[in-house]
């Protein structure tokens, strides 16, 4: 199966673009959803998390105590590394399983941190970056999530730069001050390119 890795910073429009591809019948694999599922009640990551971090990090329903884990990893890089050593291989395995089972001309894997976590790039045929300015990210996420400017800037500071994401891209969708019909036109054109690459 031909695999397109779709990435972009927070608020760049990844979900919006992914939905436009899905409207063409392209199957989506969403790594954020998978990450959430493996730490949902009795998710496959939970036994290892309980062993590594203790039962205090498991909520009564068997899911990850997200608030507690967020507080820990925010200030403790080694804890973050230990958590990711558990979750990343499971996310990778589940992503590969969903890719194998996907039915369609090609598959899109939505990977918000594709550029940050190096090995993703080698596991996709093509990297598609959704691009917009930092100012646009800030205003979209402030209104979507009701975050302050400082909260959005703190998230952006932990992500790859706009330049790094553009440098990693094979293809770019421009989503800065772009009306939705023009965004759709770019997706339609890119879909035709992927159809022919996938068929080749
Ligand atoms: P991401 O998945 O990259 O975080 P989203 O697709 O959720 O980004 O987009 C962030 C917000 O901006 C959403 O509320 C979305 O509806 C809005 N948005 C994205 N692109 C556009 C656009 N071209 N025109 C208008 N609103 C947009």
Short mmCIF file of C-alpha atoms and ligand atoms in Angstrom, two decimals:
data_model
loop_
_atom_site.label_atom_id
_atom_site.label_comp_id
_atom_site.label_asym_id
_atom_site.label_seq_id
_atom_site.Cartn_x
_atom_site.Cartn_y
_atom_site.Cartn_z
CA UNK A 1 0.00 0.00 0.00
CA UNK A 2 1.25 3.48 -0.92
CA UNK A 3 1.46 5.53 2.30
CA UNK A 4 1.27 9.32 2.58
CA UNK A 5 2.34 10.80 5.94
CA UNK A 6 0.30 13.95 6.64
CA UNK A 7 1.82 16.40 9.10
CA UNK A 8 1.72 20.04 10.18
CA UNK A 9 1.91 22.10 13.36
CA UNK A 10 -0.97 22.48 15.77
CA UNK A 11 -3.79 24.40 14.08
CA UNK A 12 -2.23 24.14 10.62
CA UNK A 13 -5.32 22.34 9.36
CA UNK A 14 -4.25 18.65 9.36
CA UNK A 15 -7.68 17.37 10.40
CA UNK A 16 -9.43 19.63 7.91
CA UNK A 17 -7.16 18.45 5.09
CA UNK A 18 -7.42 14.79 6.15
CA UNK A 19 -11.23 15.03 5.99
CA UNK A 20 -11.01 16.45 2.45
CA UNK A 21 -8.92 13.42 1.37
CA UNK A 22 -11.36 11.09 3.15
CA UNK A 23 -14.17 12.61 1.06
CA UNK A 24 -12.38 11.07 -1.96
CA UNK A 25 -12.58 7.66 -0.28
CA UNK A 26 -8.96 7.69 0.91
CA UNK A 27 -8.65 5.70 4.17
CA UNK A 28 -7.12 7.56 7.13
CA UNK A 29 -4.99 6.23 9.95
CA UNK A 30 -4.86 8.75 12.81
CA UNK A 31 -1.89 8.26 15.15
CA UNK A 32 -3.39 10.63 17.77
CA UNK A 33 -6.51 8.47 17.96
CA UNK A 34 -4.34 5.36 18.25
CA UNK A 35 -2.26 6.96 21.03
CA UNK A 36 -5.47 7.73 22.87
CA UNK A 37 -6.92 4.25 22.33
CA UNK A 38 -3.90 2.38 23.71
CA UNK A 39 -4.19 4.38 26.94
CA UNK A 40 -8.01 4.20 27.13
CA UNK A 41 -9.62 1.89 29.75
CA UNK A 42 -7.63 -1.38 29.61
CA UNK A 43 -5.78 -0.24 26.48
CA UNK A 44 -2.80 -2.35 25.43
CA UNK A 45 -0.27 0.13 26.89
CA UNK A 46 -1.83 0.15 30.35
CA UNK A 47 -0.19 -2.95 31.90
CA UNK A 48 3.30 -1.70 31.03
CA UNK A 49 2.46 1.82 32.22
CA UNK A 50 1.23 0.45 35.56
CA UNK A 51 4.43 -1.57 35.96
CA UNK A 52 6.75 1.28 34.99
CA UNK A 53 5.02 4.20 36.76
CA UNK A 54 2.82 2.54 39.39
CA UNK A 55 -0.91 2.06 39.83
CA UNK A 56 -1.21 5.73 40.86
CA UNK A 57 -1.07 6.58 37.15
CA UNK A 58 -4.02 4.32 36.35
CA UNK A 59 -7.46 5.90 36.78
CA UNK A 60 -10.25 3.85 38.43
CA UNK A 61 -11.69 2.97 35.00
CA UNK A 62 -8.38 1.42 33.87
CA UNK A 63 -7.33 4.31 31.63
CA UNK A 64 -4.23 6.48 31.90
CA UNK A 65 -4.54 9.28 34.47
CA UNK A 66 -3.70 11.85 31.81
CA UNK A 67 -3.55 14.90 34.09
CA UNK A 68 -1.12 13.16 36.44
CA UNK A 69 1.08 11.88 33.60
CA UNK A 70 1.06 15.27 31.89
CA UNK A 71 2.29 16.93 35.08
CA UNK A 72 5.06 14.35 35.46
CA UNK A 73 6.41 14.40 31.92
CA UNK A 74 6.14 18.19 31.61
CA UNK A 75 9.08 18.65 34.01
CA UNK A 76 10.82 15.28 33.70
CA UNK A 77 12.39 14.34 30.37
CA UNK A 78 13.48 10.90 31.55
CA UNK A 79 9.87 10.09 32.51
CA UNK A 80 8.78 11.29 29.07
CA UNK A 81 11.36 9.00 27.47
CA UNK A 82 10.20 6.04 29.56
CA UNK A 83 6.58 6.69 28.61
CA UNK A 84 7.44 7.00 24.93
CA UNK A 85 9.52 3.81 25.07
CA UNK A 86 6.26 2.06 25.98
CA UNK A 87 3.81 3.92 23.73
CA UNK A 88 5.77 4.52 20.52
CA UNK A 89 6.32 0.85 19.55
CA UNK A 90 2.64 0.11 20.29
CA UNK A 91 1.48 3.10 18.23
CA UNK A 92 3.78 2.00 15.41
CA UNK A 93 2.48 -1.59 15.45
CA UNK A 94 -1.15 -0.49 15.53
CA UNK A 95 -0.56 2.03 12.72
CA UNK A 96 1.01 -0.69 10.58
CA UNK A 97 -1.90 -3.03 11.28
CA UNK A 98 -4.44 -0.38 10.25
CA UNK A 99 -2.41 0.44 7.13
CA UNK A 100 -2.38 -3.23 6.10
CA UNK A 101 -6.14 -3.51 6.59
CA UNK A 102 -6.99 -0.22 4.83
CA UNK A 103 -8.98 -0.51 1.61
CA UNK A 104 -8.34 2.18 -0.98
CA UNK A 105 -6.00 3.44 -3.68
CA UNK A 106 -3.53 4.67 -1.04
CA UNK A 107 -3.63 5.45 2.67
CA UNK A 108 -3.03 8.66 4.60
CA UNK A 109 -1.39 8.40 8.02
CA UNK A 110 -1.87 11.55 10.08
CA UNK A 111 1.29 12.03 12.18
CA UNK A 112 1.38 15.39 13.98
CA UNK A 113 4.97 14.78 15.15
CA UNK A 114 6.32 13.17 11.97
CA UNK A 115 9.21 15.64 11.67
CA UNK A 116 10.03 15.55 15.40
CA UNK A 117 10.21 11.76 15.68
CA UNK A 118 12.72 10.88 12.99
CA UNK A 119 11.88 7.29 12.07
CA UNK A 120 8.40 8.10 10.70
CA UNK A 121 9.86 9.61 7.56
CA UNK A 122 11.34 6.27 6.56
CA UNK A 123 8.00 4.50 7.02
CA UNK A 124 5.98 6.57 4.52
CA UNK A 125 6.32 6.90 0.75
CA UNK A 126 5.58 10.61 0.74
CA UNK A 127 5.49 13.42 3.33
CA UNK A 128 2.67 15.96 2.92
CA UNK A 129 2.98 19.09 5.09
CA UNK A 130 0.06 21.41 5.76
CA UNK A 131 1.62 24.84 6.06
CA UNK A 132 0.52 28.15 7.58
CA UNK A 133 2.14 31.02 9.47
CA UNK A 134 2.64 30.92 13.23
CA UNK A 135 0.20 33.84 13.58
CA UNK A 136 -2.48 31.82 11.81
CA UNK A 137 -1.80 28.81 14.07
CA UNK A 138 -2.14 31.04 17.13
CA UNK A 139 -5.44 32.61 16.12
CA UNK A 140 -6.98 29.28 15.06
CA UNK A 141 -6.01 27.39 18.21
CA UNK A 142 -7.01 30.30 20.48
CA UNK A 143 -10.52 30.18 19.03
CA UNK A 144 -10.77 26.37 18.58
CA UNK A 145 -9.51 25.41 22.07
CA UNK A 146 -10.21 28.63 23.95
CA UNK A 147 -6.47 28.82 24.81
CA UNK A 148 -4.53 31.97 25.65
CA UNK A 149 -1.87 33.21 23.25
CA UNK A 150 0.79 32.08 25.77
CA UNK A 151 -0.64 28.55 25.94
CA UNK A 152 -0.56 28.21 22.16
CA UNK A 153 2.97 29.63 21.97
CA UNK A 154 4.15 27.11 24.60
CA UNK A 155 2.82 24.23 22.49
CA UNK A 156 4.32 25.63 19.29
CA UNK A 157 7.70 26.02 21.03
CA UNK A 158 7.78 22.26 21.70
CA UNK A 159 7.05 21.40 18.04
CA UNK A 160 9.35 21.47 15.01
CA UNK A 161 9.68 24.83 13.29
CA UNK A 162 7.70 25.75 10.19
CA UNK A 163 11.00 25.64 8.24
CA UNK A 164 11.83 22.12 9.46
CA UNK A 165 8.41 20.83 8.43
CA UNK A 166 8.73 22.44 4.99
CA UNK A 167 12.24 20.99 4.58
CA UNK A 168 10.92 17.48 5.35
CA UNK A 169 8.00 17.76 2.91
CA UNK A 170 7.70 16.14 -0.50
CA UNK A 171 4.44 18.01 -1.01
CA UNK A 172 2.94 21.09 0.64
CA UNK A 173 -0.65 22.25 1.08
CA UNK A 174 -0.81 26.01 1.65
CA UNK A 175 -3.43 26.71 4.33
CA UNK A 176 -2.63 30.29 5.28
CA UNK A 177 -5.50 32.69 4.60
CA UNK A 178 -6.89 30.09 2.21
CA UNK A 179 -10.68 29.85 1.87
CA UNK A 180 -12.05 26.32 2.24
CA UNK A 181 -12.94 25.94 -1.46
CA UNK A 182 -9.36 26.81 -2.45
CA UNK A 183 -8.07 24.35 0.15
CA UNK A 184 -10.32 21.69 -1.33
CA UNK A 185 -8.99 22.47 -4.84
CA UNK A 186 -5.41 21.91 -3.62
CA UNK A 187 -6.41 18.60 -2.01
CA UNK A 188 -8.21 17.50 -5.20
CA UNK A 189 -5.05 18.19 -7.26
CA UNK A 190 -2.81 16.44 -4.72
CA UNK A 191 -5.18 13.45 -4.66
CA UNK A 192 -4.76 13.06 -8.43
CA UNK A 193 -0.97 13.11 -8.00
CA UNK A 194 -1.14 10.40 -5.32
CA UNK A 195 -3.50 8.27 -7.41
CA UNK A 196 -0.95 8.19 -10.20
CA UNK A 197 2.03 7.67 -7.87
CA UNK A 198 0.20 4.82 -6.12
CA UNK A 199 -0.65 3.19 -9.45
CA UNK A 200 2.94 3.45 -10.77
P1 LIG B 1 -4.92 20.65 13.16
O1 LIG B 1 -5.60 19.31 12.97
O2 LIG B 1 -3.69 20.80 12.32
O3 LIG B 1 -4.67 21.02 14.58
P2 LIG B 1 -7.49 21.72 12.27
O4 LIG B 1 -7.76 21.06 10.97
O5 LIG B 1 -8.25 21.25 13.48
O6 LIG B 1 -5.92 21.76 12.58
O7 LIG B 1 -7.73 23.29 12.07
C1 LIG B 1 -7.63 24.19 13.19
C2 LIG B 1 -8.88 25.08 13.22
O8 LIG B 1 -8.84 25.98 12.13
C3 LIG B 1 -10.18 24.30 13.10
O9 LIG B 1 -11.14 24.93 13.91
C4 LIG B 1 -10.52 24.43 11.62
O10 LIG B 1 -11.91 24.37 11.40
C5 LIG B 1 -9.96 25.80 11.26
N1 LIG B 1 -9.46 25.88 9.87
C6 LIG B 1 -8.46 25.16 9.32
N2 LIG B 1 -8.24 25.52 8.04
C7 LIG B 1 -9.13 26.50 7.76
C8 LIG B 1 -9.41 27.28 6.59
N3 LIG B 1 -8.72 27.15 5.46
N4 LIG B 1 -10.39 28.19 6.68
C9 LIG B 1 -11.10 28.34 7.83
N5 LIG B 1 -10.88 27.66 8.98
C10 LIG B 1 -9.91 26.73 8.95
#
